[in-house]
Amino acid sequence: MSMPMPPATEDRRAELARNLAVVRDRVERACRQAGRDQREVRLVVVTKYFPAADVRLLAELGVTDIGESRDQEASAKLELLCADHADGVTRGAGGGGLGGIEQVHFIGRLQTNKAGHVATYADVVHSVDRPRLLAALDKGAAAAGRRVAVLLQVSLDGDPSRGGAREDDIDSLVQVALAQPHLDLRGLMAVAPLGSEPDEAFARLAEVARQVRLQVPTASWVSAGMSGDLEAAVRHGATHLRVGSAILGSRQSLL
Ligand SMILES: *Cc1c(COP(=O)(O)O)cnc(C)c1O
């Protein structure tokens, strides 16, 4: 796994603190303009491609939720963080062992053969878009003796190459999710399609989410909005924002 060398810790801490303050301010303002209670909106800081040292600093700055998108990178990072708190605390339902981090979110495209492993450490998997993935996550959660929250990813442009299930397939995916004994269906996730109006995309997502809630009232989470479009996501009812580069900086050079 190649990760950037962080600059001196104090500089990096100041940089993260400053960026975090700007993003929290944006979220607060967006909530105020949308007439929403800020406590309904959870900030998931996407730490993919950045080192465990950054996650430590973020936890010290009050971040409670982190998002990762690759199994190998995420599990290596969490192992390092758990070693910081080697006081007999291990990860399990309800978290623990990771300093101030309460929830680890897996947000990336997930291969079926990696799902079982992801289920051993992720508290929430946002990118569930097919029945086999649900079965594999359930099996992994069962083996680890834990429960995993899942969000169904909706493809808002119907292009499955970027992940997500077609809107027409969401209903049957809901049924499969409800049948898994170790998974909790908590809601939906989407990424605004490239080149689309985020407001249009998130309005659409809000409508699909409303329909799912009619069947499953506890599936009330809507994961939407990233660095560039979090305001639009808040306007359309997002409960979880996944923000990376606005807080950690650009990761372009690593891709
Ligand atoms: C990387 C990633 C993000 C964060 O994107 P930024 O533009 O850096 O905020 C959010 N969601 C998903 C699914 C991602 O892969």
Coordinates of C-alpha atoms and ligand atoms in Angstrom, one line a residue:
M1 CA 0.0 0.0 0.0
S2 CA 1.6 3.3 -0.9
M3 CA 0.6 6.3 1.0
P4 CA 1.9 9.9 1.0
M5 CA 4.4 10.8 3.7
P6 CA 2.6 13.2 6.0
P7 CA 4.2 16.5 6.6
A8 CA 5.3 17.3 10.2
T9 CA 2.4 16.4 12.5
E10 CA 1.7 19.9 13.8
D11 CA 1.4 21.3 10.4
R12 CA -0.8 18.5 9.3
R13 CA -3.0 18.8 12.4
A14 CA -3.4 22.5 11.7
E15 CA -4.3 21.8 8.1
L16 CA -6.8 19.2 9.0
A17 CA -8.3 21.4 11.7
R18 CA -8.7 24.3 9.3
N19 CA -10.3 22.2 6.5
L20 CA -12.6 20.4 9.0
A21 CA -13.8 23.8 10.3
V22 CA -14.5 25.0 6.8
V23 CA -16.5 21.8 6.0
R24 CA -18.4 21.9 9.3
D25 CA -19.3 25.5 8.5
R26 CA -20.5 24.5 5.1
V27 CA -22.7 21.8 6.6
E28 CA -24.1 24.1 9.2
R29 CA -24.9 26.8 6.7
A30 CA -26.5 24.2 4.3
C31 CA -28.6 22.9 7.2
R32 CA -29.7 26.4 8.2
Q33 CA -30.7 27.2 4.6
A34 CA -32.6 23.9 4.3
G35 CA -34.3 24.4 7.6
R36 CA -32.8 21.2 8.9
D37 CA -31.4 20.3 12.3
Q38 CA -27.7 19.8 11.9
R39 CA -27.8 16.8 14.2
E40 CA -29.6 14.9 11.5
V41 CA -26.5 15.0 9.3
R42 CA -23.5 12.9 10.0
L43 CA -20.1 13.8 8.5
V44 CA -18.2 10.7 7.3
V45 CA -14.6 11.8 6.6
V46 CA -13.3 9.7 3.7
T47 CA -9.7 8.8 4.6
K48 CA -8.9 6.5 1.6
Y49 CA -5.4 6.9 0.3
F50 CA -4.3 8.8 3.5
P51 CA -2.4 7.2 6.3
A52 CA -3.5 6.0 9.7
A53 CA -1.7 9.0 11.2
D54 CA -4.3 11.3 9.6
V55 CA -7.1 9.2 11.1
R56 CA -5.5 9.6 14.5
L57 CA -5.4 13.4 14.1
L58 CA -9.0 13.5 12.8
A59 CA -10.1 11.5 15.8
E60 CA -8.4 14.0 18.1
L61 CA -10.2 16.8 16.2
G62 CA -13.6 15.1 17.1
V63 CA -14.2 13.1 13.9
T64 CA -16.4 10.1 14.8
D65 CA -16.9 8.5 11.4
I66 CA -14.4 7.5 8.7
G67 CA -15.0 6.2 5.2
E68 CA -12.7 3.8 3.3
S69 CA -13.0 2.3 -0.1
R70 CA -10.5 -0.6 -0.4
D71 CA -10.5 -3.6 1.8
Q72 CA -6.7 -4.2 2.0
E73 CA -6.0 -0.5 2.7
A74 CA -8.8 -0.2 5.2
S75 CA -7.9 -3.3 7.2
A76 CA -4.2 -2.5 7.4
K77 CA -5.0 1.0 8.6
L78 CA -7.4 -0.2 11.2
E79 CA -4.9 -2.7 12.5
L80 CA -2.4 0.1 13.1
L81 CA -5.1 2.1 14.9
C82 CA -6.2 -0.8 17.0
A83 CA -2.5 -1.3 18.0
D84 CA -2.7 2.3 19.5
H85 CA -5.3 1.1 21.9
A86 CA -4.1 -2.3 22.7
D87 CA -5.9 -2.4 26.0
G88 CA -7.7 -5.6 25.3
V89 CA -10.4 -3.8 23.3
T90 CA -11.2 -5.4 20.0
R91 CA -13.6 -4.3 17.3
G92 CA -17.0 -5.6 17.5
A93 CA -20.6 -4.5 17.4
G94 CA -20.6 -0.9 18.7
G95 CA -17.0 -0.2 17.7
G96 CA -14.4 0.4 20.3
G97 CA -10.6 0.2 20.2
L98 CA -10.2 3.0 17.7
G99 CA -9.8 6.1 19.8
G100 CA -12.7 8.5 19.1
I101 CA -13.7 6.7 15.9
E102 CA -17.2 5.3 16.5
Q103 CA -18.1 4.0 13.0
V104 CA -16.1 2.7 10.1
H105 CA -17.9 3.1 6.8
F106 CA -17.0 1.1 3.7
I107 CA -18.0 3.2 0.7
G108 CA -16.1 1.7 -2.3
R109 CA -17.0 -0.8 -4.9
L110 CA -16.9 -4.2 -3.3
Q111 CA -16.0 -7.5 -4.8
T112 CA -18.0 -10.5 -3.5
N113 CA -14.9 -12.3 -2.4
K114 CA -13.8 -9.4 -0.2
A115 CA -17.2 -8.8 1.4
G116 CA -16.8 -11.4 4.1
H117 CA -13.6 -9.7 5.3
V118 CA -15.1 -6.2 5.1
A119 CA -17.9 -7.5 7.3
T120 CA -15.4 -8.2 10.1
Y121 CA -14.5 -4.5 10.6
A122 CA -17.0 -2.2 8.8
D123 CA -19.9 -0.9 10.8
V124 CA -21.7 0.3 7.8
V125 CA -21.3 -0.8 4.1
H126 CA -22.7 1.9 1.8
S127 CA -22.0 0.3 -1.6
V128 CA -24.3 -2.8 -1.7
D129 CA -25.8 -3.2 -5.1
R130 CA -26.4 -6.9 -5.7
P131 CA -27.9 -9.9 -3.9
R132 CA -24.7 -11.9 -3.8
L133 CA -23.0 -9.1 -1.9
L134 CA -25.7 -9.2 0.7
A135 CA -25.3 -13.0 1.1
A136 CA -21.5 -12.7 1.4
L137 CA -21.7 -9.8 3.9
D138 CA -24.2 -11.7 6.0
K139 CA -22.0 -14.8 6.1
G140 CA -18.9 -12.7 7.1
A141 CA -20.9 -10.9 9.8
A142 CA -22.2 -14.2 11.2
A143 CA -18.7 -15.7 11.3
A144 CA -17.4 -12.6 13.1
G145 CA -20.3 -12.6 15.6
R146 CA -21.4 -9.1 14.7
R147 CA -24.1 -7.1 12.9
V148 CA -23.4 -4.9 9.9
A149 CA -25.5 -2.0 8.8
V150 CA -26.0 -1.8 5.0
L151 CA -27.1 0.9 2.6
L152 CA -28.2 0.0 -0.9
Q153 CA -26.4 1.9 -3.6
V154 CA -28.6 3.4 -6.3
S155 CA -27.3 4.1 -9.8
L156 CA -29.0 7.3 -10.7
D157 CA -28.0 7.2 -14.3
G158 CA -28.5 3.5 -14.8
D159 CA -24.9 3.1 -15.7
P160 CA -23.8 0.0 -13.7
S161 CA -20.1 0.5 -14.5
R162 CA -19.9 3.0 -11.7
G163 CA -21.6 0.8 -9.1
G164 CA -25.1 0.9 -7.8
A165 CA -28.3 -1.0 -8.6
R166 CA -30.8 0.3 -11.1
E167 CA -33.8 1.9 -9.5
D168 CA -36.0 -0.9 -10.8
D169 CA -33.9 -3.5 -8.9
I170 CA -34.0 -1.7 -5.5
D171 CA -37.3 -3.3 -4.4
S172 CA -36.0 -6.8 -4.8
L173 CA -32.7 -5.9 -3.2
V174 CA -34.7 -4.6 -0.2
Q175 CA -36.3 -8.0 0.2
V176 CA -33.0 -9.8 0.0
A177 CA -31.5 -7.4 2.5
L178 CA -34.4 -8.0 5.0
A179 CA -33.9 -11.7 4.7
Q180 CA -30.3 -11.6 6.0
P181 CA -30.2 -12.3 9.7
H182 CA -26.9 -10.4 10.5
L183 CA -27.5 -7.3 8.4
D184 CA -29.5 -4.2 9.3
L185 CA -30.9 -2.4 6.2
R186 CA -30.5 1.3 7.1
G187 CA -31.2 3.1 3.8
L188 CA -29.7 4.1 0.5
M189 CA -26.6 5.6 -0.9
A190 CA -25.8 7.3 -4.2
V191 CA -23.1 9.2 -6.0
A192 CA -24.3 12.0 -8.3
P193 CA -23.6 11.0 -11.9
L194 CA -20.7 12.8 -13.6
G195 CA -21.9 15.8 -15.5
S196 CA -25.4 15.8 -14.0
E197 CA -27.0 18.4 -11.8
P198 CA -26.5 17.2 -8.3
D199 CA -29.8 18.7 -7.2
E200 CA -31.7 16.7 -9.8
A201 CA -29.8 13.5 -8.9
F202 CA -30.3 13.9 -5.1
A203 CA -34.0 14.8 -5.6
R204 CA -34.4 11.5 -7.4
L205 CA -32.5 9.6 -4.7
A206 CA -34.8 11.2 -2.1
E207 CA -37.8 9.9 -3.9
V208 CA -36.4 6.3 -4.1
A209 CA -35.6 6.6 -0.4
R210 CA -39.1 7.7 0.5
Q211 CA -40.5 4.6 -1.2
V212 CA -38.1 2.3 0.6
R213 CA -39.1 4.0 3.9
L214 CA -42.7 3.2 3.3
Q215 CA -41.8 -0.5 3.5
V216 CA -39.0 -0.3 6.0
P217 CA -39.4 2.7 8.3
T218 CA -36.0 2.1 9.9
A219 CA -34.2 2.4 6.6
S220 CA -34.0 6.1 7.1
W221 CA -30.4 6.9 6.2
V222 CA -29.5 8.7 2.9
S223 CA -25.8 8.7 2.1
A224 CA -25.2 11.4 -0.5
G225 CA -23.0 14.3 -1.1
M226 CA -19.2 14.6 -1.3
S227 CA -16.7 17.5 -1.2
G228 CA -18.2 19.2 -4.3
D229 CA -21.9 18.7 -3.8
L230 CA -22.6 18.4 -0.1
E231 CA -24.9 21.5 0.0
A232 CA -27.2 19.9 -2.7
A233 CA -27.3 16.6 -0.7
V234 CA -28.3 18.4 2.5
R235 CA -31.1 20.2 0.6
H236 CA -32.4 16.8 -0.5
G237 CA -32.4 15.1 2.9
A238 CA -29.0 13.5 3.1
T239 CA -28.3 12.1 6.6
H240 CA -24.7 11.0 5.8
L241 CA -22.1 13.1 3.9
R242 CA -19.0 11.4 2.6
V243 CA -16.3 14.1 2.4
G244 CA -12.7 13.4 1.5
S245 CA -10.6 15.9 -0.5
A246 CA -12.1 19.0 1.1
I247 CA -10.7 17.8 4.4
L248 CA -7.7 15.7 3.6
G249 CA -6.6 17.4 0.4
S250 CA -6.2 16.2 -3.1
R251 CA -5.4 12.5 -3.7
Q252 CA -5.2 12.9 -7.5
S253 CA -1.5 12.1 -7.7
L254 CA -2.1 8.7 -6.1
L255 CA -4.8 7.4 -8.5
Ligands
LIG1 C1 -13.8 9.0 -2.6 C2 -15.2 9.0 -2.4 C3 -15.9 10.1 -1.7 C4 -15.2 11.3 -1.3 O1 -15.0 12.2 -2.4 P1 -14.4 13.7 -2.3 O2 -14.8 14.3 -3.5 O3 -13.0 13.5 -2.1 O4 -15.1 14.3 -1.1 C5 -17.2 9.9 -1.5 N1 -17.9 8.8 -1.8 C6 -17.4 7.8 -2.5 C7 -18.2 6.6 -2.9 C8 -16.0 7.8 -2.8 O5 -15.4 6.8 -3.4

